PDB file of C-alpha atoms and ligand atoms in Angstrom:
ATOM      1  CA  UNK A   1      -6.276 -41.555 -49.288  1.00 85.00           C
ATOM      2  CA  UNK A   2      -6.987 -37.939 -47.995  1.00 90.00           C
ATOM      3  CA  UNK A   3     -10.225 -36.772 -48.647  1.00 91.00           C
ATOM      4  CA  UNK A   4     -10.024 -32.975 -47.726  1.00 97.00           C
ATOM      5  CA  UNK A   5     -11.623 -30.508 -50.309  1.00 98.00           C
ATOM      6  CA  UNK A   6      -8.428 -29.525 -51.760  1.00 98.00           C
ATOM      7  CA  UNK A   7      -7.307 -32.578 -52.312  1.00 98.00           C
ATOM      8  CA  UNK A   8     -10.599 -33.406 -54.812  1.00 98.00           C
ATOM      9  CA  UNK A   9      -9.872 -29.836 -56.271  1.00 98.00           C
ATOM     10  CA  UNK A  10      -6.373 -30.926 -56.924  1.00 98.00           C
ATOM     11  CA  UNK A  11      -7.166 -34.525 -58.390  1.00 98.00           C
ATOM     12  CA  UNK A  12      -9.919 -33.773 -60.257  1.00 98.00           C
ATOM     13  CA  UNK A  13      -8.139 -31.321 -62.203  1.00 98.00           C
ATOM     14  CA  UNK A  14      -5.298 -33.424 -62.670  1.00 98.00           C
ATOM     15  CA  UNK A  15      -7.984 -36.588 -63.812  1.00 98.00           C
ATOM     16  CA  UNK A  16      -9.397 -34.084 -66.150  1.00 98.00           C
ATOM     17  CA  UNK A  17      -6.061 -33.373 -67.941  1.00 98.00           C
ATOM     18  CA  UNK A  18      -5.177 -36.414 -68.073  1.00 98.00           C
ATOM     19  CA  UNK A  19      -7.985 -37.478 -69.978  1.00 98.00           C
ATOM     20  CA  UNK A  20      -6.562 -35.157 -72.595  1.00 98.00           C
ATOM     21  CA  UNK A  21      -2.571 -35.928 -72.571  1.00 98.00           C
ATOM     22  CA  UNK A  22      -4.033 -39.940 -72.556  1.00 98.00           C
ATOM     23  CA  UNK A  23      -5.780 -38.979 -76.147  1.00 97.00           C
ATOM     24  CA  UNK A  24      -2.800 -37.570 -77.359  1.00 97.00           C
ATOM     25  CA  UNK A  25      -0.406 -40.085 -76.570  1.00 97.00           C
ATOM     26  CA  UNK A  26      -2.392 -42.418 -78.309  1.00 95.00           C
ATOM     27  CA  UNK A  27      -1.922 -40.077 -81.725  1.00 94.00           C
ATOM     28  CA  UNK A  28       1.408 -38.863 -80.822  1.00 93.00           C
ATOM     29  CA  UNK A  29       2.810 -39.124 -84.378  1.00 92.00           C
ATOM     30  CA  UNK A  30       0.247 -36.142 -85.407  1.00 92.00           C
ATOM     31  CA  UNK A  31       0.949 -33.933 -82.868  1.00 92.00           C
ATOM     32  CA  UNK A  32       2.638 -30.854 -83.422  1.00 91.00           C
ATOM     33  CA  UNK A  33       5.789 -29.996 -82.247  1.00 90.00           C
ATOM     34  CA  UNK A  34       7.918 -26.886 -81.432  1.00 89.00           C
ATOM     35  CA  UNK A  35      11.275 -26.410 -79.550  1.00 90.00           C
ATOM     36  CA  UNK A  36      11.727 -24.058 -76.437  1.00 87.00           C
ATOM     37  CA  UNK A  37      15.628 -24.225 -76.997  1.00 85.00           C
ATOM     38  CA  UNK A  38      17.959 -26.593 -77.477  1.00 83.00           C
ATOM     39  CA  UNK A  39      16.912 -30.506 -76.577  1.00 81.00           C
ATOM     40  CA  UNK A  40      13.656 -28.551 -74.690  1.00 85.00           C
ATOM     41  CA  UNK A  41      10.552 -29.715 -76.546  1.00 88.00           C
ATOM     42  CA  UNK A  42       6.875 -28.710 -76.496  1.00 92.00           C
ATOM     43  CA  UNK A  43       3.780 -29.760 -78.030  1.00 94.00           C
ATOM     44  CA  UNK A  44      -0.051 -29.415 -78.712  1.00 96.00           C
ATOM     45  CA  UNK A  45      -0.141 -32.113 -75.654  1.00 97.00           C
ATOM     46  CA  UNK A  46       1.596 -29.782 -73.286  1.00 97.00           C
ATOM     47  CA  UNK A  47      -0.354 -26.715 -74.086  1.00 97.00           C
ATOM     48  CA  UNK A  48      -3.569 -28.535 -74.413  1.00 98.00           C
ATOM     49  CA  UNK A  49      -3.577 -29.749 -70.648  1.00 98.00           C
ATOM     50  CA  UNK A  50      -1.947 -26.884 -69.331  1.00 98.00           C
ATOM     51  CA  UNK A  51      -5.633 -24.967 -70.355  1.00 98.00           C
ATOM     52  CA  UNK A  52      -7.492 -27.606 -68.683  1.00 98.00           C
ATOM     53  CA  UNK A  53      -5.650 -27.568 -65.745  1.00 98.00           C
ATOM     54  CA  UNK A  54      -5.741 -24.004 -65.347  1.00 98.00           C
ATOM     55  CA  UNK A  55      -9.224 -23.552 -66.039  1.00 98.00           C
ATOM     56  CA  UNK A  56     -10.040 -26.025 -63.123  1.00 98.00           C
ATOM     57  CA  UNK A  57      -7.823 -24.277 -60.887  1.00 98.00           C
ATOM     58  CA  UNK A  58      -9.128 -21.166 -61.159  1.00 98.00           C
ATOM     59  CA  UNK A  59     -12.618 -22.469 -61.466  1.00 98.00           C
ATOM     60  CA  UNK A  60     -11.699 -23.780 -57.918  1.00 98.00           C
ATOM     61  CA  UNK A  61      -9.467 -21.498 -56.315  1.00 98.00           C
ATOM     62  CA  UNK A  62     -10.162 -17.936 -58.098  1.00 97.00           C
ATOM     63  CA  UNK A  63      -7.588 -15.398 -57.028  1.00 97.00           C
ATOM     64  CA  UNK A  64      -4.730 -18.351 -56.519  1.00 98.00           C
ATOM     65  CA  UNK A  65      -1.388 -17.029 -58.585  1.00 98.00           C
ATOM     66  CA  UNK A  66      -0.188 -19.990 -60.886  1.00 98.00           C
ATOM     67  CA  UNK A  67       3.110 -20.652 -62.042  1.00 98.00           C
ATOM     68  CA  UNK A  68       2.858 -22.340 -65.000  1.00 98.00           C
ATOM     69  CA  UNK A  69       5.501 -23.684 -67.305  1.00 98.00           C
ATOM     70  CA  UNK A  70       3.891 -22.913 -70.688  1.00 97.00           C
ATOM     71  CA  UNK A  71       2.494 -19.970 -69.847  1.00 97.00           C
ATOM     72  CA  UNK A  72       4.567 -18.386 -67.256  1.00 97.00           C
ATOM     73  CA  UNK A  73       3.566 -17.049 -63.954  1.00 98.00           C
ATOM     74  CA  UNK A  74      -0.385 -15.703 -63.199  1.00 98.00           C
ATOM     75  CA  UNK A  75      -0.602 -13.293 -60.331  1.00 97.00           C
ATOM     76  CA  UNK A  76      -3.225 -13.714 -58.506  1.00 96.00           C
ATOM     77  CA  UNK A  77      -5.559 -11.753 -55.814  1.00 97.00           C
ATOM     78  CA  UNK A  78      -4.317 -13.966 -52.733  1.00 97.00           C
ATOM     79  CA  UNK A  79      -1.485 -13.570 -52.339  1.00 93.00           C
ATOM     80  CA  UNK A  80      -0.328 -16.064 -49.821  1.00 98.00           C
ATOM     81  CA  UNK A  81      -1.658 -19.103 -52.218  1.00 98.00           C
ATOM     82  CA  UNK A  82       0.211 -20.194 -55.385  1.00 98.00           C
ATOM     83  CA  UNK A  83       0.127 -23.305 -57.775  1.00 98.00           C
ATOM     84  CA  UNK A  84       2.954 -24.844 -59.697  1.00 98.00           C
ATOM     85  CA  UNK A  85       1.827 -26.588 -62.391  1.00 98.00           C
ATOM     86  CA  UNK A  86       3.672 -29.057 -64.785  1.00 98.00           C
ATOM     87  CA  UNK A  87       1.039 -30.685 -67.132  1.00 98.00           C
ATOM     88  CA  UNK A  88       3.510 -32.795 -68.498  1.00 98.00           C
ATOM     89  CA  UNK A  89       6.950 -33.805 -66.793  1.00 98.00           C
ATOM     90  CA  UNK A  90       8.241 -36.191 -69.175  1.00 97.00           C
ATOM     91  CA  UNK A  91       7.683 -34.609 -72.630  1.00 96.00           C
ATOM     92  CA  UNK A  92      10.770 -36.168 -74.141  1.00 94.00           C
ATOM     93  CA  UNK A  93       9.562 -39.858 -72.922  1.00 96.00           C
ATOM     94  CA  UNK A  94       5.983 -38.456 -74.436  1.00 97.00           C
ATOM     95  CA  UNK A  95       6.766 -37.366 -77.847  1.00 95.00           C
ATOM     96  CA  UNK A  96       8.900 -40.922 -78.242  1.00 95.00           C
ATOM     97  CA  UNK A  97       6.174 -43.249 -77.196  1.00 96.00           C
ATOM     98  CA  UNK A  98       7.723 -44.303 -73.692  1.00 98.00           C
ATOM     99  CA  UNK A  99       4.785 -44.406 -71.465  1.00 98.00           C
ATOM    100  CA  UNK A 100       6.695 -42.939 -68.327  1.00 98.00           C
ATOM    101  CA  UNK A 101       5.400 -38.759 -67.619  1.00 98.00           C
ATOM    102  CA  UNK A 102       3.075 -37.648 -65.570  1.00 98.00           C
ATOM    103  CA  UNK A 103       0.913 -34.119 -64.073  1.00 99.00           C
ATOM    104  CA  UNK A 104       2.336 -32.706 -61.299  1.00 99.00           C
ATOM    105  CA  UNK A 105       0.584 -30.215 -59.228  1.00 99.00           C
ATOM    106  CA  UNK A 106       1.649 -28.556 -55.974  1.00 98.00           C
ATOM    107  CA  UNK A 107       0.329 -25.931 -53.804  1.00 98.00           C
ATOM    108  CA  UNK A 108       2.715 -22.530 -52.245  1.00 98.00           C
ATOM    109  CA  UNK A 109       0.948 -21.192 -49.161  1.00 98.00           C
ATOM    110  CA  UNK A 110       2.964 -18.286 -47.730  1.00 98.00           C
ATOM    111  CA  UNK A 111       6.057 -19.746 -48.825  1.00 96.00           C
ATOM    112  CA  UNK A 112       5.609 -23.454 -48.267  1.00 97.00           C
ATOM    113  CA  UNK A 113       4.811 -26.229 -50.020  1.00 98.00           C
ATOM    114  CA  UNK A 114       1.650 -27.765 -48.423  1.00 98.00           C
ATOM    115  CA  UNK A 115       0.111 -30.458 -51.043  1.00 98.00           C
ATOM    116  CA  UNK A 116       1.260 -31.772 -53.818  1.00 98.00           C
ATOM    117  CA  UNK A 117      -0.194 -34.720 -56.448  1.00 98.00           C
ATOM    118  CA  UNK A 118       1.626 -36.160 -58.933  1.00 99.00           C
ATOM    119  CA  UNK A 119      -0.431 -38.405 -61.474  1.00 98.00           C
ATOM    120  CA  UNK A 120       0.716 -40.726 -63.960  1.00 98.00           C
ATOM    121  CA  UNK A 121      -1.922 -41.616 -66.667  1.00 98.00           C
ATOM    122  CA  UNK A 122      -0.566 -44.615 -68.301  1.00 98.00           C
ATOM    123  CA  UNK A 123      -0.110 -46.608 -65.193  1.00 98.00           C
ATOM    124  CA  UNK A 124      -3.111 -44.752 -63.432  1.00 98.00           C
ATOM    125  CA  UNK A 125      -1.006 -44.000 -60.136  1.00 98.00           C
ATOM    126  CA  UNK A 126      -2.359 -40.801 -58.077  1.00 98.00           C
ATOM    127  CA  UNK A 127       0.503 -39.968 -55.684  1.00 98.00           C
ATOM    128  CA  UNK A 128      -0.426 -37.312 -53.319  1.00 98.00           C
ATOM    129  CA  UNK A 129       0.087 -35.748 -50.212  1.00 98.00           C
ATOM    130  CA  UNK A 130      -1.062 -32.748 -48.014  1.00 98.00           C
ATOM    131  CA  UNK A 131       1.241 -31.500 -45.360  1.00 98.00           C
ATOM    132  CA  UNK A 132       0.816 -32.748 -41.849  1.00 97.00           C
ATOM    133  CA  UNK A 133      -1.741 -35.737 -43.348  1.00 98.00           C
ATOM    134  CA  UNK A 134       0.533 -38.694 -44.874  1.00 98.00           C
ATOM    135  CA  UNK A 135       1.400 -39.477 -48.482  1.00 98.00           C
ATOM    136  CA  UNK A 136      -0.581 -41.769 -50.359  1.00 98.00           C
ATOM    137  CA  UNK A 137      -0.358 -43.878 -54.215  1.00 98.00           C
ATOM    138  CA  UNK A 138      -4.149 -44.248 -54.828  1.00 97.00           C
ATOM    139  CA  UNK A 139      -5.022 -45.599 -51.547  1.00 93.00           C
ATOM    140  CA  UNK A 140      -1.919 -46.736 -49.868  1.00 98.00           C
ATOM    141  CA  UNK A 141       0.359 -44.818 -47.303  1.00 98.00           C
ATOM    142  CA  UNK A 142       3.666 -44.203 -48.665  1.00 98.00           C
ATOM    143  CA  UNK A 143       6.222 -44.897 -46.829  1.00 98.00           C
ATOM    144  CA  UNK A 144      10.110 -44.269 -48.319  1.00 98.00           C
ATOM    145  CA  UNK A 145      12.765 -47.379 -48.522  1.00 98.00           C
ATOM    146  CA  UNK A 146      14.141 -48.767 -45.370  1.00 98.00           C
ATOM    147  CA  UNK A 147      17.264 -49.440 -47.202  1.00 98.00           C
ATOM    148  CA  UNK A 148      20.241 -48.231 -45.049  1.00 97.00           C
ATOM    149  CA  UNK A 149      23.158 -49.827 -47.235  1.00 98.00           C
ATOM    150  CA  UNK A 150      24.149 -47.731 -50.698  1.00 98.00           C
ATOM    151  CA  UNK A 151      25.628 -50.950 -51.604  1.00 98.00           C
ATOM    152  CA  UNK A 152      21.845 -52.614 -52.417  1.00 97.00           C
ATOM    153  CA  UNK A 153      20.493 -48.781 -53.721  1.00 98.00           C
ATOM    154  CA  UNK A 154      18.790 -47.792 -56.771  1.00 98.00           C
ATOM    155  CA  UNK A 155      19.240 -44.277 -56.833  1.00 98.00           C
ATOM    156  CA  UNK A 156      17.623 -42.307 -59.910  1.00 98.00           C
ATOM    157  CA  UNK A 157      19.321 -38.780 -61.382  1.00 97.00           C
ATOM    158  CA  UNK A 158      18.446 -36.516 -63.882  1.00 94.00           C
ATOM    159  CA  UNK A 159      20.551 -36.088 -66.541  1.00 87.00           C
ATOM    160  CA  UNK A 160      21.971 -32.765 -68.406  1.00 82.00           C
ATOM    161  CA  UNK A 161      21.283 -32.714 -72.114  1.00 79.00           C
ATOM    162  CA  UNK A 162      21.405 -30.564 -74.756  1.00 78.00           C
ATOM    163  CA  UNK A 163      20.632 -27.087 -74.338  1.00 75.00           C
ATOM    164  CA  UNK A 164      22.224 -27.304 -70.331  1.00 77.00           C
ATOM    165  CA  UNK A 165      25.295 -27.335 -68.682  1.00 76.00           C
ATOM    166  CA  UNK A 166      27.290 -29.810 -69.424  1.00 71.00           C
ATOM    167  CA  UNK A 167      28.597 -30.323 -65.570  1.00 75.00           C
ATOM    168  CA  UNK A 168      31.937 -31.743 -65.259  1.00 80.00           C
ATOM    169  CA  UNK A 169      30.400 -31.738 -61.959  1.00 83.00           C
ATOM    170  CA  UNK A 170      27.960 -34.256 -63.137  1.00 87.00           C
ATOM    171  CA  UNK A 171      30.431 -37.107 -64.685  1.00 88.00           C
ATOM    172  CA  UNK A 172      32.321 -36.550 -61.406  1.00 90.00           C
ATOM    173  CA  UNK A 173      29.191 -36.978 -59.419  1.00 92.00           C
ATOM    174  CA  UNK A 174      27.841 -39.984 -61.798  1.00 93.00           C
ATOM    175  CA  UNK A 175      31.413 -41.786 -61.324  1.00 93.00           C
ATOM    176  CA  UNK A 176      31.073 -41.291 -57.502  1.00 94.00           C
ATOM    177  CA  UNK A 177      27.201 -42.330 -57.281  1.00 96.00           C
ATOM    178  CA  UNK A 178      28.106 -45.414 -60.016  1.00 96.00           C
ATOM    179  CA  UNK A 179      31.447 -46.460 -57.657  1.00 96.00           C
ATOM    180  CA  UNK A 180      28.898 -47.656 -54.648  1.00 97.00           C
ATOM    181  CA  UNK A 181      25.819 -48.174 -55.493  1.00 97.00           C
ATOM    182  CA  UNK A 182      23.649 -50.553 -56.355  1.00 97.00           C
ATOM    183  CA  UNK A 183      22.573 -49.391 -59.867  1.00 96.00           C
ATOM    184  CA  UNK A 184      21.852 -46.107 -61.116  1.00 97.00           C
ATOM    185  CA  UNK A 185      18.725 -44.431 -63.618  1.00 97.00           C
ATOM    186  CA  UNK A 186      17.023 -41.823 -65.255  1.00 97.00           C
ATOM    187  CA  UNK A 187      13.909 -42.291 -65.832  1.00 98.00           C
ATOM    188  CA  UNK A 188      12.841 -39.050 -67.498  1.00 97.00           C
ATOM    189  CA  UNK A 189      10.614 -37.313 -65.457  1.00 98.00           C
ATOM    190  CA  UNK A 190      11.747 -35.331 -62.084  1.00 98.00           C
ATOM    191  CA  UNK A 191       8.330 -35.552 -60.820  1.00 98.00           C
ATOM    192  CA  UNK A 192       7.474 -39.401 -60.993  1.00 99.00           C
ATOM    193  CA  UNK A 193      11.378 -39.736 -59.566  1.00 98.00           C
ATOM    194  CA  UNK A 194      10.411 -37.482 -56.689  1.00 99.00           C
ATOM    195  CA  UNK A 195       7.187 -39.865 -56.450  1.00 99.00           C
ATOM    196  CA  UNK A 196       9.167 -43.327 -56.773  1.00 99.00           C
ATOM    197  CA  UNK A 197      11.576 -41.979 -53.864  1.00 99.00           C
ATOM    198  CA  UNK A 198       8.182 -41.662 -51.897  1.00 99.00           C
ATOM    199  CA  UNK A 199       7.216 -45.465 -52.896  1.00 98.00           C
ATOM    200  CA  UNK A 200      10.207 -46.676 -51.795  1.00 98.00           C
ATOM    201  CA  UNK A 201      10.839 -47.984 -55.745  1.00 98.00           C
ATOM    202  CA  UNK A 202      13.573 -45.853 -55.650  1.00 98.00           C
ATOM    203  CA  UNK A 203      15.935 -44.801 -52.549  1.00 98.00           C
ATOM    204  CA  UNK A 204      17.444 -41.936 -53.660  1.00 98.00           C
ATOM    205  CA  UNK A 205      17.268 -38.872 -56.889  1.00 98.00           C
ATOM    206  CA  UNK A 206      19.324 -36.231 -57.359  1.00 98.00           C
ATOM    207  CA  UNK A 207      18.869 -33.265 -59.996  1.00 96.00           C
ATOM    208  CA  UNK A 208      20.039 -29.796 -60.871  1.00 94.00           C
ATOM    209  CA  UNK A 209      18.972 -27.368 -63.213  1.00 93.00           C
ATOM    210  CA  UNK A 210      15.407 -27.725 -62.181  1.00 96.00           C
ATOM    211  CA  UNK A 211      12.165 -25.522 -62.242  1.00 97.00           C
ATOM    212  CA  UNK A 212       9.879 -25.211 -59.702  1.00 98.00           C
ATOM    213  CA  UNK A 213       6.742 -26.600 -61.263  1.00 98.00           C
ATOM    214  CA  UNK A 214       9.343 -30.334 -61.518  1.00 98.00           C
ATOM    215  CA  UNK A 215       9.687 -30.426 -57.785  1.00 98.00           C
ATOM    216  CA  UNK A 216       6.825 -28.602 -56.098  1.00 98.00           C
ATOM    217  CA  UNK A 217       4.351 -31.311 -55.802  1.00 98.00           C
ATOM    218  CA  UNK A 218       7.293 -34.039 -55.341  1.00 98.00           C
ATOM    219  CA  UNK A 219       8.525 -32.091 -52.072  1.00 98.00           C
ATOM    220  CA  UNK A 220       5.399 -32.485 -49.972  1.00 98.00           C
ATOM    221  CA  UNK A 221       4.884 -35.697 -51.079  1.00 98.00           C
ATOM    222  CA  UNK A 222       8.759 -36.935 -49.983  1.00 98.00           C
ATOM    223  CA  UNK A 223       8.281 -35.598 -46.958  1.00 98.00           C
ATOM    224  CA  UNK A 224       5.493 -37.016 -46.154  1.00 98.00           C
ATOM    225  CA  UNK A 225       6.920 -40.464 -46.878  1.00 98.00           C
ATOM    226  CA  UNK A 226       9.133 -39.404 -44.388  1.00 98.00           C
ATOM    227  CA  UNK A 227      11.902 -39.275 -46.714  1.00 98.00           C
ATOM    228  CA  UNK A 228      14.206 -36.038 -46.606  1.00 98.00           C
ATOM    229  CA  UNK A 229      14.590 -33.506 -49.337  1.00 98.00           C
ATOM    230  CA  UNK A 230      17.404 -30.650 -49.780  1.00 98.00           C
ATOM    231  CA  UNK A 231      19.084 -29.218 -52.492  1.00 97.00           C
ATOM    232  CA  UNK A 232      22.365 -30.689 -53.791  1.00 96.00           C
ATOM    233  CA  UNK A 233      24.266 -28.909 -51.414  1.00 95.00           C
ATOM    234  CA  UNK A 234      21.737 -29.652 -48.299  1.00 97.00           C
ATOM    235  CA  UNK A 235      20.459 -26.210 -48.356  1.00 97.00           C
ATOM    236  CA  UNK A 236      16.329 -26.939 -47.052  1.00 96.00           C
ATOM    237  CA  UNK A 237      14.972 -24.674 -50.007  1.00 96.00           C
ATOM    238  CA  UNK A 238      14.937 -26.577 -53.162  1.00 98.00           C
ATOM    239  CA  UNK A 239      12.442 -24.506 -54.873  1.00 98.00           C
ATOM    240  CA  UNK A 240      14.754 -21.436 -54.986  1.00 98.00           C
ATOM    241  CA  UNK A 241      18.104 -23.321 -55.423  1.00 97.00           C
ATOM    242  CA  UNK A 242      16.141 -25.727 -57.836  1.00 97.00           C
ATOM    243  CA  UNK A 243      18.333 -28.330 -57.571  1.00 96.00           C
ATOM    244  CA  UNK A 244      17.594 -31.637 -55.424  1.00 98.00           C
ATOM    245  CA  UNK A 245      18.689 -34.865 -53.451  1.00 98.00           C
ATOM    246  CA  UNK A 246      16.223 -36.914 -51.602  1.00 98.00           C
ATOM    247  CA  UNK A 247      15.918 -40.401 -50.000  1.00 98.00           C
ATOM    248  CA  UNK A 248      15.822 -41.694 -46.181  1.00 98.00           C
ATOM    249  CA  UNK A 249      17.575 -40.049 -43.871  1.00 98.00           C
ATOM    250  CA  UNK A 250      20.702 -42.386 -43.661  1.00 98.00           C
ATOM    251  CA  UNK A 251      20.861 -42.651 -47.385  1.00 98.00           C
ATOM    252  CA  UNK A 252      20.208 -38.873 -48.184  1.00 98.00           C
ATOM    253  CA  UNK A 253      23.159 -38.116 -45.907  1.00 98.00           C
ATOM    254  CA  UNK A 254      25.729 -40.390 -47.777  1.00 98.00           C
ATOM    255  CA  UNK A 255      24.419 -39.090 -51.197  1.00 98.00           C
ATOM    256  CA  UNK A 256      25.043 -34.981 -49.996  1.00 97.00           C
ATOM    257  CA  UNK A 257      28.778 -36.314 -48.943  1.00 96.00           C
ATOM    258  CA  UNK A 258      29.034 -37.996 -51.991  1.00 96.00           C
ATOM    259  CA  UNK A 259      27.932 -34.688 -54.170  1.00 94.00           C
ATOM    260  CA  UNK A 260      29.502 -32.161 -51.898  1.00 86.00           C
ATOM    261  CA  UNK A 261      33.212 -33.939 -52.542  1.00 79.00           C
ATOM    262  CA  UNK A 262      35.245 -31.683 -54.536  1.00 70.00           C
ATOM    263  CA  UNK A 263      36.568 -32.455 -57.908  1.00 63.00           C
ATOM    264  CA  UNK A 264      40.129 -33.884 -58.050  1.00 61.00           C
ATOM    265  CA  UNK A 265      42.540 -32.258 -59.650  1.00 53.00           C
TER     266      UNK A 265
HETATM  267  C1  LIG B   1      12.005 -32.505 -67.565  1.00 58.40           C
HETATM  268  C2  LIG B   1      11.945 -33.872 -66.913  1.00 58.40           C
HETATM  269  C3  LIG B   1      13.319 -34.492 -66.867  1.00 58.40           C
HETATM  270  C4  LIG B   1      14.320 -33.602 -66.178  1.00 58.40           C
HETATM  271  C5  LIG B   1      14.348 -32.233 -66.795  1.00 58.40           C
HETATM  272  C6  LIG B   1      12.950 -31.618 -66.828  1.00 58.40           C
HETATM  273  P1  LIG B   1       9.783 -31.704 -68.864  1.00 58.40           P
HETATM  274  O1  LIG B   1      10.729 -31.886 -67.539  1.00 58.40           O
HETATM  275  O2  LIG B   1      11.460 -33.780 -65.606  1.00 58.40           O
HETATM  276  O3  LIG B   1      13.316 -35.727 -66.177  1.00 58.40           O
HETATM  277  O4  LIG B   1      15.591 -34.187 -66.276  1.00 58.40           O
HETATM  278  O5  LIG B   1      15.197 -31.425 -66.028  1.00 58.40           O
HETATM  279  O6  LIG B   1      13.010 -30.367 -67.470  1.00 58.40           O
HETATM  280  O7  LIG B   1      10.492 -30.751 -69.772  1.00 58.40           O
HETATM  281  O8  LIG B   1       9.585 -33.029 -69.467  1.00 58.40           O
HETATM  282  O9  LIG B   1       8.552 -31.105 -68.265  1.00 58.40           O
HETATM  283 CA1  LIG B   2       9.122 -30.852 -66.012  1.00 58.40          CA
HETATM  284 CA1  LIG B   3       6.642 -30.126 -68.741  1.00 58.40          CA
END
């Protein structure tokens, strides 16, 4: 575990929200409900530990800028620090009583991703990670799968729905991802994918479409696991191109051929 003042900053918000989105679940048939757009839901849930984890950020870290998915980006007085904040990845699983989402925080300082903690209430796992310092699920190191064979892969995606592109791109990538591995999922919530890569429960995950509050948190914590993280084209900046493909370093290679191959004609 690391035990650095931002890290208890960063967990006990998240434990504090949690708290709330735990209540919720439990009376998720009440809750209201509104739609973003198309196949993009929101609810009280969302909105409810979105305030709590902003008020313990700022509480914190006054004068940090937040970007925040329900309420959009807060500038603050520092500029060089910035938090992107997910209170819920998952919402779909949430509002139909699958117990898989999770709060994902991460930290921006001058441009980089340096922490990141990704918490997942039902299950009570606290993945986290500070640059430079190790990644860690509650108290264990995290290390990413050995696994050097696609053949005996699980490798997780995220899948367009409603409301997104509809990729061509995406069957074609699906078919080619399907052809040799081992088995393939979506889960439902980029963040806890970005944290199972780090576990080593799953070996690779590739997304587009993203936002940067899905994959802030889950970058430092990859990394740390000593896995490797681009975009889908193997650009190193996944929180501009928002798009991503991660796993160990022989695996993450095959997977970026396997994307990059053009569509036959
Ligand atoms: C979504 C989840 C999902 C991913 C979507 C995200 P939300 O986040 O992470 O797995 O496929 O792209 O938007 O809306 O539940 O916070
Ligand atoms: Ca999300
Ligand atoms: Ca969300």
């Amino acid at each position: 575990m690391i035990r650095s003042p931002l890290m208890t900053v960063m967990t006990d918000a998240v434990m504090k929200a949690a708290r709330s989105l735990k209540r919720d679940f439990g009376e998720v048939e009440n809750l209201q409900v509104s739609r973003k757009g198309p196949g993009n839901f929101v609810s009280a849930a969302d909105h409810r530990a979105e305030e709590i984890l902003r008020g313990a950020l700022e509480k914190a870290r006054p004068g940090y800028g937040l970007v925040l998915e329900e309420t959009g980006v807060v500038e603050g007085t520092d500029a060089t620090h910035r938090w992107h904040v997910d209170p819920l990845d998952g919402t779909t699983n949430f509002l139909h009583g699958i117990p898989h989402f999770c709060i994902s925080v991460g930290l921006e300082r001058e441009g980089q991703m340096v922490a990141g903690v990704i918490y997942d209430p039902i299950k009570d796992e606290m993945f986290v990670a500070e640059r430079g310092k190790g990644a860690y699920l509650n108290n264990r190191r995290l290390r990413v799968a050995a696994r050097r064979d696609m053949a005996d892969s699980v490798v997780y995606c995220g899948l367009p729905h409603l409301g997104r592109p509809a990729h061509p791109r995406f069957l074609h990538e699906m078919a080619a991802v399907m052809a040799v591995s081992g088995g393939l999922r979506r889960m439902g919530s980029a963040a806890l994918d970005m944290a199972y890569v780090a576990a080593g429960r799953a070996d690779l995950y590739w997304e587009r479409d993203l936002q940067t509050w899905d994959i802030a948190a889950g970058l430092v914590i990859v990394r740390e696991a000593g896995g490797f993280v681009t975009d889908c084209e193997g650009g190193l900046n996944p929180m501009s191109t928002l798009s991503v493909c991660c796993g160990n370093e022989v695996l993450h290679r095959e997977l970026l051929g396997l994307l990059k191959k053009p569509l036959a004609r």
